[in-house]
Amino acid sequence: MFSYMFCTVRSFKHSCLYNVKKYFHSLYFQAFMSLFQNIIRFTLSIEISIYHNRKHYLQITDKIILI
């Protein structure tokens, strides 16, 4: 009886730990993915702004050359 109870308690503990670990892993994974997406968006926006600035700068230099 005691060994059976111990076994169930142990399996219960194990399942709880497994669920908690799974939850934390998924949570950390989601957080990491969102952070990664934000970094990608941030770098893309910087690249786009640099590209636009360069384009703008080229237009200005073209106008100066025309003048």
PDB file of N, CA and C in Angstrom:
ATOM      1  N   MET A   1       0.835  -1.205   0.000  1.00  0.00           N
ATOM      2  CA  MET A   1       0.000   0.000   0.000  1.00  0.00           C
ATOM      3  C   MET A   1       0.874   1.261   0.000  1.00  0.00           C
ATOM      4  N   PHE A   2       1.853   1.246   0.903  1.00  0.00           N
ATOM      5  CA  PHE A   2       2.717   2.420   1.019  1.00  0.00           C
ATOM      6  C   PHE A   2       3.523   2.644  -0.263  1.00  0.00           C
ATOM      7  N   SER A   3       4.056   1.557  -0.797  1.00  0.00           N
ATOM      8  CA  SER A   3       4.866   1.680  -2.015  1.00  0.00           C
ATOM      9  C   SER A   3       3.995   2.171  -3.182  1.00  0.00           C
ATOM     10  N   TYR A   4       2.752   1.694  -3.238  1.00  0.00           N
ATOM     11  CA  TYR A   4       1.823   2.129  -4.295  1.00  0.00           C
ATOM     12  C   TYR A   4       1.548   3.629  -4.170  1.00  0.00           C
ATOM     13  N   MET A   5       1.302   4.083  -2.909  1.00  0.00           N
ATOM     14  CA  MET A   5       1.045   5.495  -2.659  1.00  0.00           C
ATOM     15  C   MET A   5       2.271   6.333  -3.035  1.00  0.00           C
ATOM     16  N   PHE A   6       3.427   5.839  -2.637  1.00  0.00           N
ATOM     17  CA  PHE A   6       4.675   6.537  -2.943  1.00  0.00           C
ATOM     18  C   PHE A   6       4.845   6.665  -4.456  1.00  0.00           C
ATOM     19  N   CYS A   7       4.511   5.594  -5.154  1.00  0.00           N
ATOM     20  CA  CYS A   7       4.627   5.577  -6.612  1.00  0.00           C
ATOM     21  C   CYS A   7       3.695   6.607  -7.240  1.00  0.00           C
ATOM     22  N   THR A   8       2.467   6.662  -6.767  1.00  0.00           N
ATOM     23  CA  THR A   8       1.510   7.620  -7.342  1.00  0.00           C
ATOM     24  C   THR A   8       1.954   9.051  -7.044  1.00  0.00           C
ATOM     25  N   VAL A   9       2.426   9.266  -5.812  1.00  0.00           N
ATOM     26  CA  VAL A   9       2.898  10.606  -5.445  1.00  0.00           C
ATOM     27  C   VAL A   9       4.072  10.987  -6.334  1.00  0.00           C
ATOM     28  N   ARG A  10       4.966  10.030  -6.531  1.00  0.00           N
ATOM     29  CA  ARG A  10       6.137  10.281  -7.358  1.00  0.00           C
ATOM     30  C   ARG A  10       5.731  10.603  -8.804  1.00  0.00           C
ATOM     31  N   SER A  11       4.819   9.818  -9.352  1.00  0.00           N
ATOM     32  CA  SER A  11       4.381  10.054 -10.735  1.00  0.00           C
ATOM     33  C   SER A  11       3.642  11.389 -10.834  1.00  0.00           C
ATOM     34  N   PHE A  12       2.876  11.686  -9.785  1.00  0.00           N
ATOM     35  CA  PHE A  12       2.152  12.969  -9.757  1.00  0.00           C
ATOM     36  C   PHE A  12       3.144  14.132  -9.756  1.00  0.00           C
ATOM     37  N   LYS A  13       4.165  13.997  -8.901  1.00  0.00           N
ATOM     38  CA  LYS A  13       5.210  15.018  -8.843  1.00  0.00           C
ATOM     39  C   LYS A  13       5.883  15.158 -10.203  1.00  0.00           C
ATOM     40  N   HIS A  14       6.191  14.009 -10.788  1.00  0.00           N
ATOM     41  CA  HIS A  14       6.875  13.990 -12.079  1.00  0.00           C
ATOM     42  C   HIS A  14       6.025  14.682 -13.146  1.00  0.00           C
ATOM     43  N   SER A  15       4.726  14.366 -13.173  1.00  0.00           N
ATOM     44  CA  SER A  15       3.840  14.973 -14.170  1.00  0.00           C
ATOM     45  C   SER A  15       3.722  16.474 -13.929  1.00  0.00           C
ATOM     46  N   CYS A  16       3.659  16.870 -12.657  1.00  0.00           N
ATOM     47  CA  CYS A  16       3.594  18.304 -12.336  1.00  0.00           C
ATOM     48  C   CYS A  16       4.848  19.011 -12.819  1.00  0.00           C
ATOM     49  N   LEU A  17       5.993  18.427 -12.491  1.00  0.00           N
ATOM     50  CA  LEU A  17       7.260  19.019 -12.909  1.00  0.00           C
ATOM     51  C   LEU A  17       7.341  19.091 -14.422  1.00  0.00           C
ATOM     52  N   TYR A  18       6.902  18.022 -15.068  1.00  0.00           N
ATOM     53  CA  TYR A  18       6.942  17.983 -16.533  1.00  0.00           C
ATOM     54  C   TYR A  18       6.070  19.084 -17.125  1.00  0.00           C
ATOM     55  N   ASN A  19       4.865  19.248 -16.576  1.00  0.00           N
ATOM     56  CA  ASN A  19       3.967  20.293 -17.074  1.00  0.00           C
ATOM     57  C   ASN A  19       4.542  21.677 -16.833  1.00  0.00           C
ATOM     58  N   VAL A  20       5.115  21.881 -15.648  1.00  0.00           N
ATOM     59  CA  VAL A  20       5.713  23.182 -15.327  1.00  0.00           C
ATOM     60  C   VAL A  20       6.874  23.473 -16.270  1.00  0.00           C
ATOM     61  N   LYS A  21       7.729  22.450 -16.477  1.00  0.00           N
ATOM     62  CA  LYS A  21       8.860  22.627 -17.382  1.00  0.00           C
ATOM     63  C   LYS A  21       8.384  22.947 -18.788  1.00  0.00           C
ATOM     64  N   LYS A  22       7.375  22.196 -19.230  1.00  0.00           N
ATOM     65  CA  LYS A  22       6.838  22.408 -20.575  1.00  0.00           C
ATOM     66  C   LYS A  22       6.303  23.829 -20.699  1.00  0.00           C
ATOM     67  N   TYR A  23       5.564  24.262 -19.657  1.00  0.00           N
ATOM     68  CA  TYR A  23       4.989  25.609 -19.664  1.00  0.00           C
ATOM     69  C   TYR A  23       6.087  26.659 -19.725  1.00  0.00           C
ATOM     70  N   PHE A  24       7.103  26.480 -18.884  1.00  0.00           N
ATOM     71  CA  PHE A  24       8.178  27.461 -18.861  1.00  0.00           C
ATOM     72  C   PHE A  24       8.929  27.479 -20.175  1.00  0.00           C
ATOM     73  N   HIS A  25       9.162  26.279 -20.729  1.00  0.00           N
ATOM     74  CA  HIS A  25       9.873  26.225 -22.005  1.00  0.00           C
ATOM     75  C   HIS A  25       9.072  26.932 -23.090  1.00  0.00           C
ATOM     76  N   SER A  26       7.779  26.693 -23.112  1.00  0.00           N
ATOM     77  CA  SER A  26       6.951  27.333 -24.139  1.00  0.00           C
ATOM     78  C   SER A  26       6.923  28.841 -23.913  1.00  0.00           C
ATOM     79  N   LEU A  27       6.842  29.259 -22.644  1.00  0.00           N
ATOM     80  CA  LEU A  27       6.815  30.680 -22.316  1.00  0.00           C
ATOM     81  C   LEU A  27       8.124  31.341 -22.742  1.00  0.00           C
ATOM     82  N   TYR A  28       9.246  30.712 -22.351  1.00  0.00           N
ATOM     83  CA  TYR A  28      10.551  31.256 -22.742  1.00  0.00           C
ATOM     84  C   TYR A  28      10.693  31.263 -24.243  1.00  0.00           C
ATOM     85  N   PHE A  29      10.215  30.202 -24.891  1.00  0.00           N
ATOM     86  CA  PHE A  29      10.308  30.106 -26.336  1.00  0.00           C
ATOM     87  C   PHE A  29       9.512  31.226 -26.997  1.00  0.00           C
ATOM     88  N   GLN A  30       8.285  31.473 -26.501  1.00  0.00           N
ATOM     89  CA  GLN A  30       7.452  32.547 -27.050  1.00  0.00           C
ATOM     90  C   GLN A  30       8.114  33.903 -26.843  1.00  0.00           C
ATOM     91  N   ALA A  31       8.664  34.099 -25.644  1.00  0.00           N
ATOM     92  CA  ALA A  31       9.322  35.371 -25.348  1.00  0.00           C
ATOM     93  C   ALA A  31      10.517  35.566 -26.267  1.00  0.00           C
ATOM     94  N   PHE A  32      11.291  34.503 -26.451  1.00  0.00           N
ATOM     95  CA  PHE A  32      12.466  34.567 -27.325  1.00  0.00           C
ATOM     96  C   PHE A  32      12.052  34.870 -28.757  1.00  0.00           C
ATOM     97  N   MET A  33      10.971  34.207 -29.202  1.00  0.00           N
ATOM     98  CA  MET A  33      10.510  34.430 -30.575  1.00  0.00           C
ATOM     99  C   MET A  33      10.030  35.860 -30.767  1.00  0.00           C
ATOM    100  N   SER A  34       9.295  36.389 -29.793  1.00  0.00           N
ATOM    101  CA  SER A  34       8.799  37.769 -29.917  1.00  0.00           C
ATOM    102  C   SER A  34       9.975  38.741 -29.906  1.00  0.00           C
ATOM    103  N   LEU A  35      10.962  38.477 -29.056  1.00  0.00           N
ATOM    104  CA  LEU A  35      12.151  39.321 -29.002  1.00  0.00           C
ATOM    105  C   LEU A  35      12.882  39.277 -30.339  1.00  0.00           C
ATOM    106  N   PHE A  36      13.023  38.077 -30.884  1.00  0.00           N
ATOM    107  CA  PHE A  36      13.685  37.888 -32.167  1.00  0.00           C
ATOM    108  C   PHE A  36      12.953  38.650 -33.268  1.00  0.00           C
ATOM    109  N   GLN A  37      11.624  38.572 -33.269  1.00  0.00           N
ATOM    110  CA  GLN A  37      10.814  39.278 -34.268  1.00  0.00           C
ATOM    111  C   GLN A  37      10.987  40.785 -34.117  1.00  0.00           C
ATOM    112  N   ASN A  38      11.022  41.255 -32.873  1.00  0.00           N
ATOM    113  CA  ASN A  38      11.215  42.688 -32.642  1.00  0.00           C
ATOM    114  C   ASN A  38      12.572  43.137 -33.137  1.00  0.00           C
ATOM    115  N   ILE A  39      13.592  42.320 -32.908  1.00  0.00           N
ATOM    116  CA  ILE A  39      14.941  42.656 -33.374  1.00  0.00           C
ATOM    117  C   ILE A  39      14.956  42.720 -34.899  1.00  0.00           C
ATOM    118  N   ILE A  40      14.307  41.743 -35.535  1.00  0.00           N
ATOM    119  CA  ILE A  40      14.259  41.732 -37.003  1.00  0.00           C
ATOM    120  C   ILE A  40      13.541  42.978 -37.510  1.00  0.00           C
ATOM    121  N   ARG A  41      12.413  43.302 -36.892  1.00  0.00           N
ATOM    122  CA  ARG A  41      11.665  44.493 -37.305  1.00  0.00           C
ATOM    123  C   ARG A  41      12.508  45.746 -37.112  1.00  0.00           C
ATOM    124  N   PHE A  42      13.183  45.827 -35.984  1.00  0.00           N
ATOM    125  CA  PHE A  42      14.012  46.983 -35.670  1.00  0.00           C
ATOM    126  C   PHE A  42      15.122  47.161 -36.705  1.00  0.00           C
ATOM    127  N   THR A  43      15.826  46.052 -37.013  1.00  0.00           N
ATOM    128  CA  THR A  43      16.915  46.132 -37.988  1.00  0.00           C
ATOM    129  C   THR A  43      16.378  46.466 -39.371  1.00  0.00           C
ATOM    130  N   LEU A  44      15.229  45.877 -39.717  1.00  0.00           N
ATOM    131  CA  LEU A  44      14.633  46.172 -41.030  1.00  0.00           C
ATOM    132  C   LEU A  44      14.247  47.639 -41.130  1.00  0.00           C
ATOM    133  N   SER A  45      13.656  48.178 -40.068  1.00  0.00           N
ATOM    134  CA  SER A  45      13.257  49.586 -40.098  1.00  0.00           C
ATOM    135  C   SER A  45      14.485  50.481 -40.206  1.00  0.00           C
ATOM    136  N   ILE A  46      15.571  50.119 -39.516  1.00  0.00           N
ATOM    137  CA  ILE A  46      16.810  50.895 -39.609  1.00  0.00           C
ATOM    138  C   ILE A  46      17.353  50.836 -41.029  1.00  0.00           C
ATOM    139  N   GLU A  47      17.375  49.624 -41.610  1.00  0.00           N
ATOM    140  CA  GLU A  47      17.873  49.481 -42.973  1.00  0.00           C
ATOM    141  C   GLU A  47      17.024  50.271 -43.950  1.00  0.00           C
ATOM    142  N   ILE A  48      15.713  50.224 -43.767  1.00  0.00           N
ATOM    143  CA  ILE A  48      14.811  50.964 -44.658  1.00  0.00           C
ATOM    144  C   ILE A  48      15.049  52.460 -44.517  1.00  0.00           C
ATOM    145  N   SER A  49      15.190  52.937 -43.279  1.00  0.00           N
ATOM    146  CA  SER A  49      15.409  54.369 -43.066  1.00  0.00           C
ATOM    147  C   SER A  49      16.755  54.786 -43.658  1.00  0.00           C
ATOM    148  N   ILE A  50      17.775  53.939 -43.504  1.00  0.00           N
ATOM    149  CA  ILE A  50      19.085  54.251 -44.087  1.00  0.00           C
ATOM    150  C   ILE A  50      18.964  54.310 -45.604  1.00  0.00           C
ATOM    151  N   TYR A  51      18.230  53.351 -46.153  1.00  0.00           N
ATOM    152  CA  TYR A  51      18.032  53.308 -47.609  1.00  0.00           C
ATOM    153  C   TYR A  51      17.320  54.565 -48.085  1.00  0.00           C
ATOM    154  N   HIS A  52      16.259  54.970 -47.359  1.00  0.00           N
ATOM    155  CA  HIS A  52      15.519  56.172 -47.740  1.00  0.00           C
ATOM    156  C   HIS A  52      16.393  57.407 -47.602  1.00  0.00           C
ATOM    157  N   ASN A  53      17.173  57.468 -46.546  1.00  0.00           N
ATOM    158  CA  ASN A  53      18.067  58.613 -46.355  1.00  0.00           C
ATOM    159  C   ASN A  53      19.093  58.682 -47.471  1.00  0.00           C
ATOM    160  N   ARG A  54      19.600  57.526 -47.859  1.00  0.00           N
ATOM    161  CA  ARG A  54      20.585  57.477 -48.926  1.00  0.00           C
ATOM    162  C   ARG A  54      19.955  57.951 -50.235  1.00  0.00           C
ATOM    163  N   LYS A  55      18.725  57.476 -50.472  1.00  0.00           N
ATOM    164  CA  LYS A  55      17.998  57.872 -51.681  1.00  0.00           C
ATOM    165  C   LYS A  55      17.782  59.384 -51.674  1.00  0.00           C
ATOM    166  N   HIS A  56      17.335  59.891 -50.531  1.00  0.00           N
ATOM    167  CA  HIS A  56      17.108  61.320 -50.363  1.00  0.00           C
ATOM    168  C   HIS A  56      18.413  62.091 -50.584  1.00  0.00           C
ATOM    169  N   TYR A  57      19.481  61.588 -49.993  1.00  0.00           N
ATOM    170  CA  TYR A  57      20.793  62.218 -50.129  1.00  0.00           C
ATOM    171  C   TYR A  57      21.229  62.231 -51.591  1.00  0.00           C
ATOM    172  N   LEU A  58      21.012  61.141 -52.294  1.00  0.00           N
ATOM    173  CA  LEU A  58      21.362  61.064 -53.714  1.00  0.00           C
ATOM    174  C   LEU A  58      20.537  62.061 -54.521  1.00  0.00           C
ATOM    175  N   GLN A  59      19.257  62.194 -54.197  1.00  0.00           N
ATOM    176  CA  GLN A  59      18.415  63.167 -54.898  1.00  0.00           C
ATOM    177  C   GLN A  59      18.943  64.577 -54.668  1.00  0.00           C
ATOM    178  N   ILE A  60      19.327  64.857 -53.419  1.00  0.00           N
ATOM    179  CA  ILE A  60      19.853  66.189 -53.089  1.00  0.00           C
ATOM    180  C   ILE A  60      21.144  66.438 -53.861  1.00  0.00           C
ATOM    181  N   THR A  61      22.040  65.451 -53.885  1.00  0.00           N
ATOM    182  CA  THR A  61      23.308  65.621 -54.597  1.00  0.00           C
ATOM    183  C   THR A  61      23.066  65.781 -56.091  1.00  0.00           C
ATOM    184  N   ASP A  62      22.080  65.051 -56.617  1.00  0.00           N
ATOM    185  CA  ASP A  62      21.737  65.205 -58.034  1.00  0.00           C
ATOM    186  C   ASP A  62      21.275  66.632 -58.322  1.00  0.00           C
ATOM    187  N   LYS A  63      20.465  67.178 -57.429  1.00  0.00           N
ATOM    188  CA  LYS A  63      19.986  68.556 -57.609  1.00  0.00           C
ATOM    189  C   LYS A  63      21.146  69.533 -57.538  1.00  0.00           C
ATOM    190  N   ILE A  64      22.046  69.291 -56.604  1.00  0.00           N
ATOM    191  CA  ILE A  64      23.210  70.172 -56.461  1.00  0.00           C
ATOM    192  C   ILE A  64      24.067  70.107 -57.729  1.00  0.00           C
ATOM    193  N   ILE A  65      24.245  68.895 -58.246  1.00  0.00           N
ATOM    194  CA  ILE A  65      25.030  68.721 -59.467  1.00  0.00           C
ATOM    195  C   ILE A  65      24.338  69.426 -60.639  1.00  0.00           C
ATOM    196  N   LEU A  66      23.016  69.333 -60.692  1.00  0.00           N
ATOM    197  CA  LEU A  66      22.260  69.997 -61.764  1.00  0.00           C
ATOM    198  C   LEU A  66      22.405  71.511 -61.674  1.00  0.00           C
ATOM    199  N   ILE A  67      22.429  72.012 -60.454  1.00  0.00           N
ATOM    200  CA  ILE A  67      22.568  73.471 -60.250  1.00  0.00           C
ATOM    201  C   ILE A  67      23.990  73.855 -60.636  1.00  0.00           C
TER     202      ILE A  67
END
